[in-house]
CSV table of C-alpha atoms in Angstrom, one decimal:
chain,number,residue,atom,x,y,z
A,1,UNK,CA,16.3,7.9,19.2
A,2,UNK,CA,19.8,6.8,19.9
A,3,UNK,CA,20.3,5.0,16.7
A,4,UNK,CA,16.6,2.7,16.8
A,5,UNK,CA,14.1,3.1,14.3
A,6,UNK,CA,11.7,5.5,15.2
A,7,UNK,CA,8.2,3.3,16.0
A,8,UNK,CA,5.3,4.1,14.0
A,9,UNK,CA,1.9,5.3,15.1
A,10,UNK,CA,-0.8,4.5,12.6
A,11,UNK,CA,-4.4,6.6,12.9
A,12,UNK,CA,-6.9,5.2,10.9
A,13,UNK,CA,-10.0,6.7,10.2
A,14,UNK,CA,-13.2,6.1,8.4
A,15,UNK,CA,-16.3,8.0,8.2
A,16,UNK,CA,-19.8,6.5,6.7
A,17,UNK,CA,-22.7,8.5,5.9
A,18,UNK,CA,-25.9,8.7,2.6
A,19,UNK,CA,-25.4,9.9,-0.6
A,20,UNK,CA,-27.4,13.1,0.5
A,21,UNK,CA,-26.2,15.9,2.5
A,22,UNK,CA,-28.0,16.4,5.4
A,23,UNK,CA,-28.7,12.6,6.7
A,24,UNK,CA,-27.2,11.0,9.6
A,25,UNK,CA,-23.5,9.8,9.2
A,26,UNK,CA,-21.1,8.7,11.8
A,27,UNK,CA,-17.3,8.0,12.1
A,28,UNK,CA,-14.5,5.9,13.4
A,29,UNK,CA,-10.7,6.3,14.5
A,30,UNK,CA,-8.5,3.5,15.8
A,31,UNK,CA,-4.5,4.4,16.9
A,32,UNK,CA,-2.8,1.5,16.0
A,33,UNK,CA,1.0,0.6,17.6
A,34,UNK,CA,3.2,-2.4,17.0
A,35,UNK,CA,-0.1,-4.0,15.0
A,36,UNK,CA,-2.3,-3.5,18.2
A,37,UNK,CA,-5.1,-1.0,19.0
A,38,UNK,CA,-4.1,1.8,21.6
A,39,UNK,CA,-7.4,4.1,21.3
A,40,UNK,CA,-10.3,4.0,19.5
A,41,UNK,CA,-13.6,5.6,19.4
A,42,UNK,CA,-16.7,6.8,17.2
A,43,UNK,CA,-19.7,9.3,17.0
A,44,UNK,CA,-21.9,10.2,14.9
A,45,UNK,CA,-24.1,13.5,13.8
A,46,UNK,CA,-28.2,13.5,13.0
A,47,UNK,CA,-27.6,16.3,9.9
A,48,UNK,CA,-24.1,15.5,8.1
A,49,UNK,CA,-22.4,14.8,4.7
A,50,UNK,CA,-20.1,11.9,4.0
A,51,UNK,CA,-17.2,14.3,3.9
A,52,UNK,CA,-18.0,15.6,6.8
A,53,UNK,CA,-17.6,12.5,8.8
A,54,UNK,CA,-14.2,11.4,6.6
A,55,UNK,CA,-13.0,14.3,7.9
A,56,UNK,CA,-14.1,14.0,11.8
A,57,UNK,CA,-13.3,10.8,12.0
A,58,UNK,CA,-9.3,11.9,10.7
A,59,UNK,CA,-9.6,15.2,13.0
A,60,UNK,CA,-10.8,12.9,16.3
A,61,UNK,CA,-8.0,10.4,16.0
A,62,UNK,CA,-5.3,12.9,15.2
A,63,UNK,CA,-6.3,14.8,18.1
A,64,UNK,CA,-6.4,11.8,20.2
A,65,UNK,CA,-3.1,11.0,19.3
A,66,UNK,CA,-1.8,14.0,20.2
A,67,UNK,CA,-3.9,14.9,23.7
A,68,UNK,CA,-2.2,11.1,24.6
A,69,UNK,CA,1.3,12.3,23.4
A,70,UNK,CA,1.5,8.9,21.5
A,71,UNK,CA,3.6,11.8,18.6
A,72,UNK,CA,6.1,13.2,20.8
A,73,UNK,CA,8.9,10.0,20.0
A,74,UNK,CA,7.6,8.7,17.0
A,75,UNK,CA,6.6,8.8,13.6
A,76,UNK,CA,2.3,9.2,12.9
A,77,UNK,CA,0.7,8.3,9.7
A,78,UNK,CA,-2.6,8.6,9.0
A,79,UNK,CA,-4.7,6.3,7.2
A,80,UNK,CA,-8.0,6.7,5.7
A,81,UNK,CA,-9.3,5.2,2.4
A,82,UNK,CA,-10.3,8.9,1.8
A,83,UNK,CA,-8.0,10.5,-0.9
A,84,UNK,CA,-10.0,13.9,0.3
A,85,UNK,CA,-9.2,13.5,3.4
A,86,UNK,CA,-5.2,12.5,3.3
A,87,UNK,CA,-5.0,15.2,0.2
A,88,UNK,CA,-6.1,17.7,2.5
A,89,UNK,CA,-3.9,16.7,5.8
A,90,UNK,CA,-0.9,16.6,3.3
A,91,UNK,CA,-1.7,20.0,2.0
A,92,UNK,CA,-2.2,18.9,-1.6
A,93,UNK,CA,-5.7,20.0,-1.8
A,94,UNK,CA,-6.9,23.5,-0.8
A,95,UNK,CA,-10.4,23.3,1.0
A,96,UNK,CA,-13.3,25.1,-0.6
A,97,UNK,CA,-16.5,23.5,1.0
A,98,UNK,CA,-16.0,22.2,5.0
A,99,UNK,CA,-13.9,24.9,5.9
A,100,UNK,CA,-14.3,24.6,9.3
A,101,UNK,CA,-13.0,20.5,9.7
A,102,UNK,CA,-10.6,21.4,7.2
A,103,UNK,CA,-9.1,24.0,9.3
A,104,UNK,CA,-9.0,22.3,12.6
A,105,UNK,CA,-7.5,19.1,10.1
A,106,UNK,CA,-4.9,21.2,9.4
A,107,UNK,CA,-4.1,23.0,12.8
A,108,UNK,CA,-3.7,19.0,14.5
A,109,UNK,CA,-1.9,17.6,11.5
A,110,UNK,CA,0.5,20.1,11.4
A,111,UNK,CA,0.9,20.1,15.5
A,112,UNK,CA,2.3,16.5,14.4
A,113,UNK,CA,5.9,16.6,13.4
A,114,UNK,CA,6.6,14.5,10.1
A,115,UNK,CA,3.3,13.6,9.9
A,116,UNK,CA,3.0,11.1,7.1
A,117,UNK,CA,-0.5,9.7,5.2
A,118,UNK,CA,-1.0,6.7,3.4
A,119,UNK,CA,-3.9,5.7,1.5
A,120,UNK,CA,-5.7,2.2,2.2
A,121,UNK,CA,-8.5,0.7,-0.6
A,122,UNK,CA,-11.6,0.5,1.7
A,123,UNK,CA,-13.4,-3.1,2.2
A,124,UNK,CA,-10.5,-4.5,1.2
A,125,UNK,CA,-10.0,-6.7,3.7
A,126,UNK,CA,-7.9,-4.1,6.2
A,127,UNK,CA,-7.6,-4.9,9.5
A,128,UNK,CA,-8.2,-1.3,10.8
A,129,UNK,CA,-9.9,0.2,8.0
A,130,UNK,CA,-12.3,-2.5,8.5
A,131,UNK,CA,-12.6,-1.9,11.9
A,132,UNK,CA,-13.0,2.2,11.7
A,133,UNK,CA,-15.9,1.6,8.9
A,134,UNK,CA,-17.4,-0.7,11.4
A,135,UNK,CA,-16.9,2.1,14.7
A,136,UNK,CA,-18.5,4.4,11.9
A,137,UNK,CA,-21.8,2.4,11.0
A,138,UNK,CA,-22.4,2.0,14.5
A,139,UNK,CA,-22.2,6.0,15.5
A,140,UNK,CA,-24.3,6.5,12.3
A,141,UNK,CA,-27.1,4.2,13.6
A,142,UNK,CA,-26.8,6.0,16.8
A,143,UNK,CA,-27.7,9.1,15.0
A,144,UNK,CA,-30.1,7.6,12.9
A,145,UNK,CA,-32.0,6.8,16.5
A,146,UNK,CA,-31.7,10.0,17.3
A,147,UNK,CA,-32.5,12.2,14.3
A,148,UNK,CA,-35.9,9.3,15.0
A,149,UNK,CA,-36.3,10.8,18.7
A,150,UNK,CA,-35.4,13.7,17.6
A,151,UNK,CA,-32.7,14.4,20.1
């Protein structure tokens, strides 16, 4: 950038799920530019851990970010109030359970040039975080519906 300050792309991610493995969880991703939302979106699975969906909801949004080109000219953090999940995108942790989101974690965040990750406390009054736990309760009672129908 001729002289500017790079912009900065935030991805913020939460993911909610039960204290047991194996219930239905869901998670939540909103890009965030100049203080407005750019993308967003949610899910949810019927049989899932709480990492799990920390985790999806960081991979979705990165990869989002990156299938839109919104990394090509500037700088992307990601923002989770998931220290496992930012340790892990940051290469600070090694993965030893969820190998398979961990890997595909790392093969987006390191597709992202200067990629950056800052922690956020969670329902602490965050804009986004706020919004991506809410994106997340909503894909989990969407597979809490279906794990009922059993679809």
């Amino acid at each position: 950038h001729c002289g500017g300050v790079r912009k900065v792309i935030s991805v913020y991610s939460d993911g909610a799920s039960g204290n047991r493995n194996g219930k239905p969880g869901g998670y939540g991703w909103v890009i965030v530019r100049d203080g407005r939302p750019v993308l967003a979106g949610y899910g949810g699975e019927t049989a899932t851990s709480n990492q799990r969906q920390e985790l999806t909801g960081a991979i979705m949004g990165l990869e989002a970010c990156v299938r839109n080109k919104l990394h090509t000219d500037e700088r992307v953090e990601l923002v989770s109030d998931s220290e496992y999940v930012l340790n892990l995108a940051n290469g600070r942790f090694n993965a030893h359970a969820n190998v398979d989101l961990v890997t595909r974690l790392l093969l987006v965040a390191r597709s992202i040039s200067g990629l950056k990750t800052r922690w956020v406390k969670g329902h602490s009054g965050d804009t986004w975080n706020e919004r991506c736990d809410s994106l997340a309760g909503k894909g989990k009672a969407e597979a809490v519906e279906r794990a009922k129908n059993g679809t």
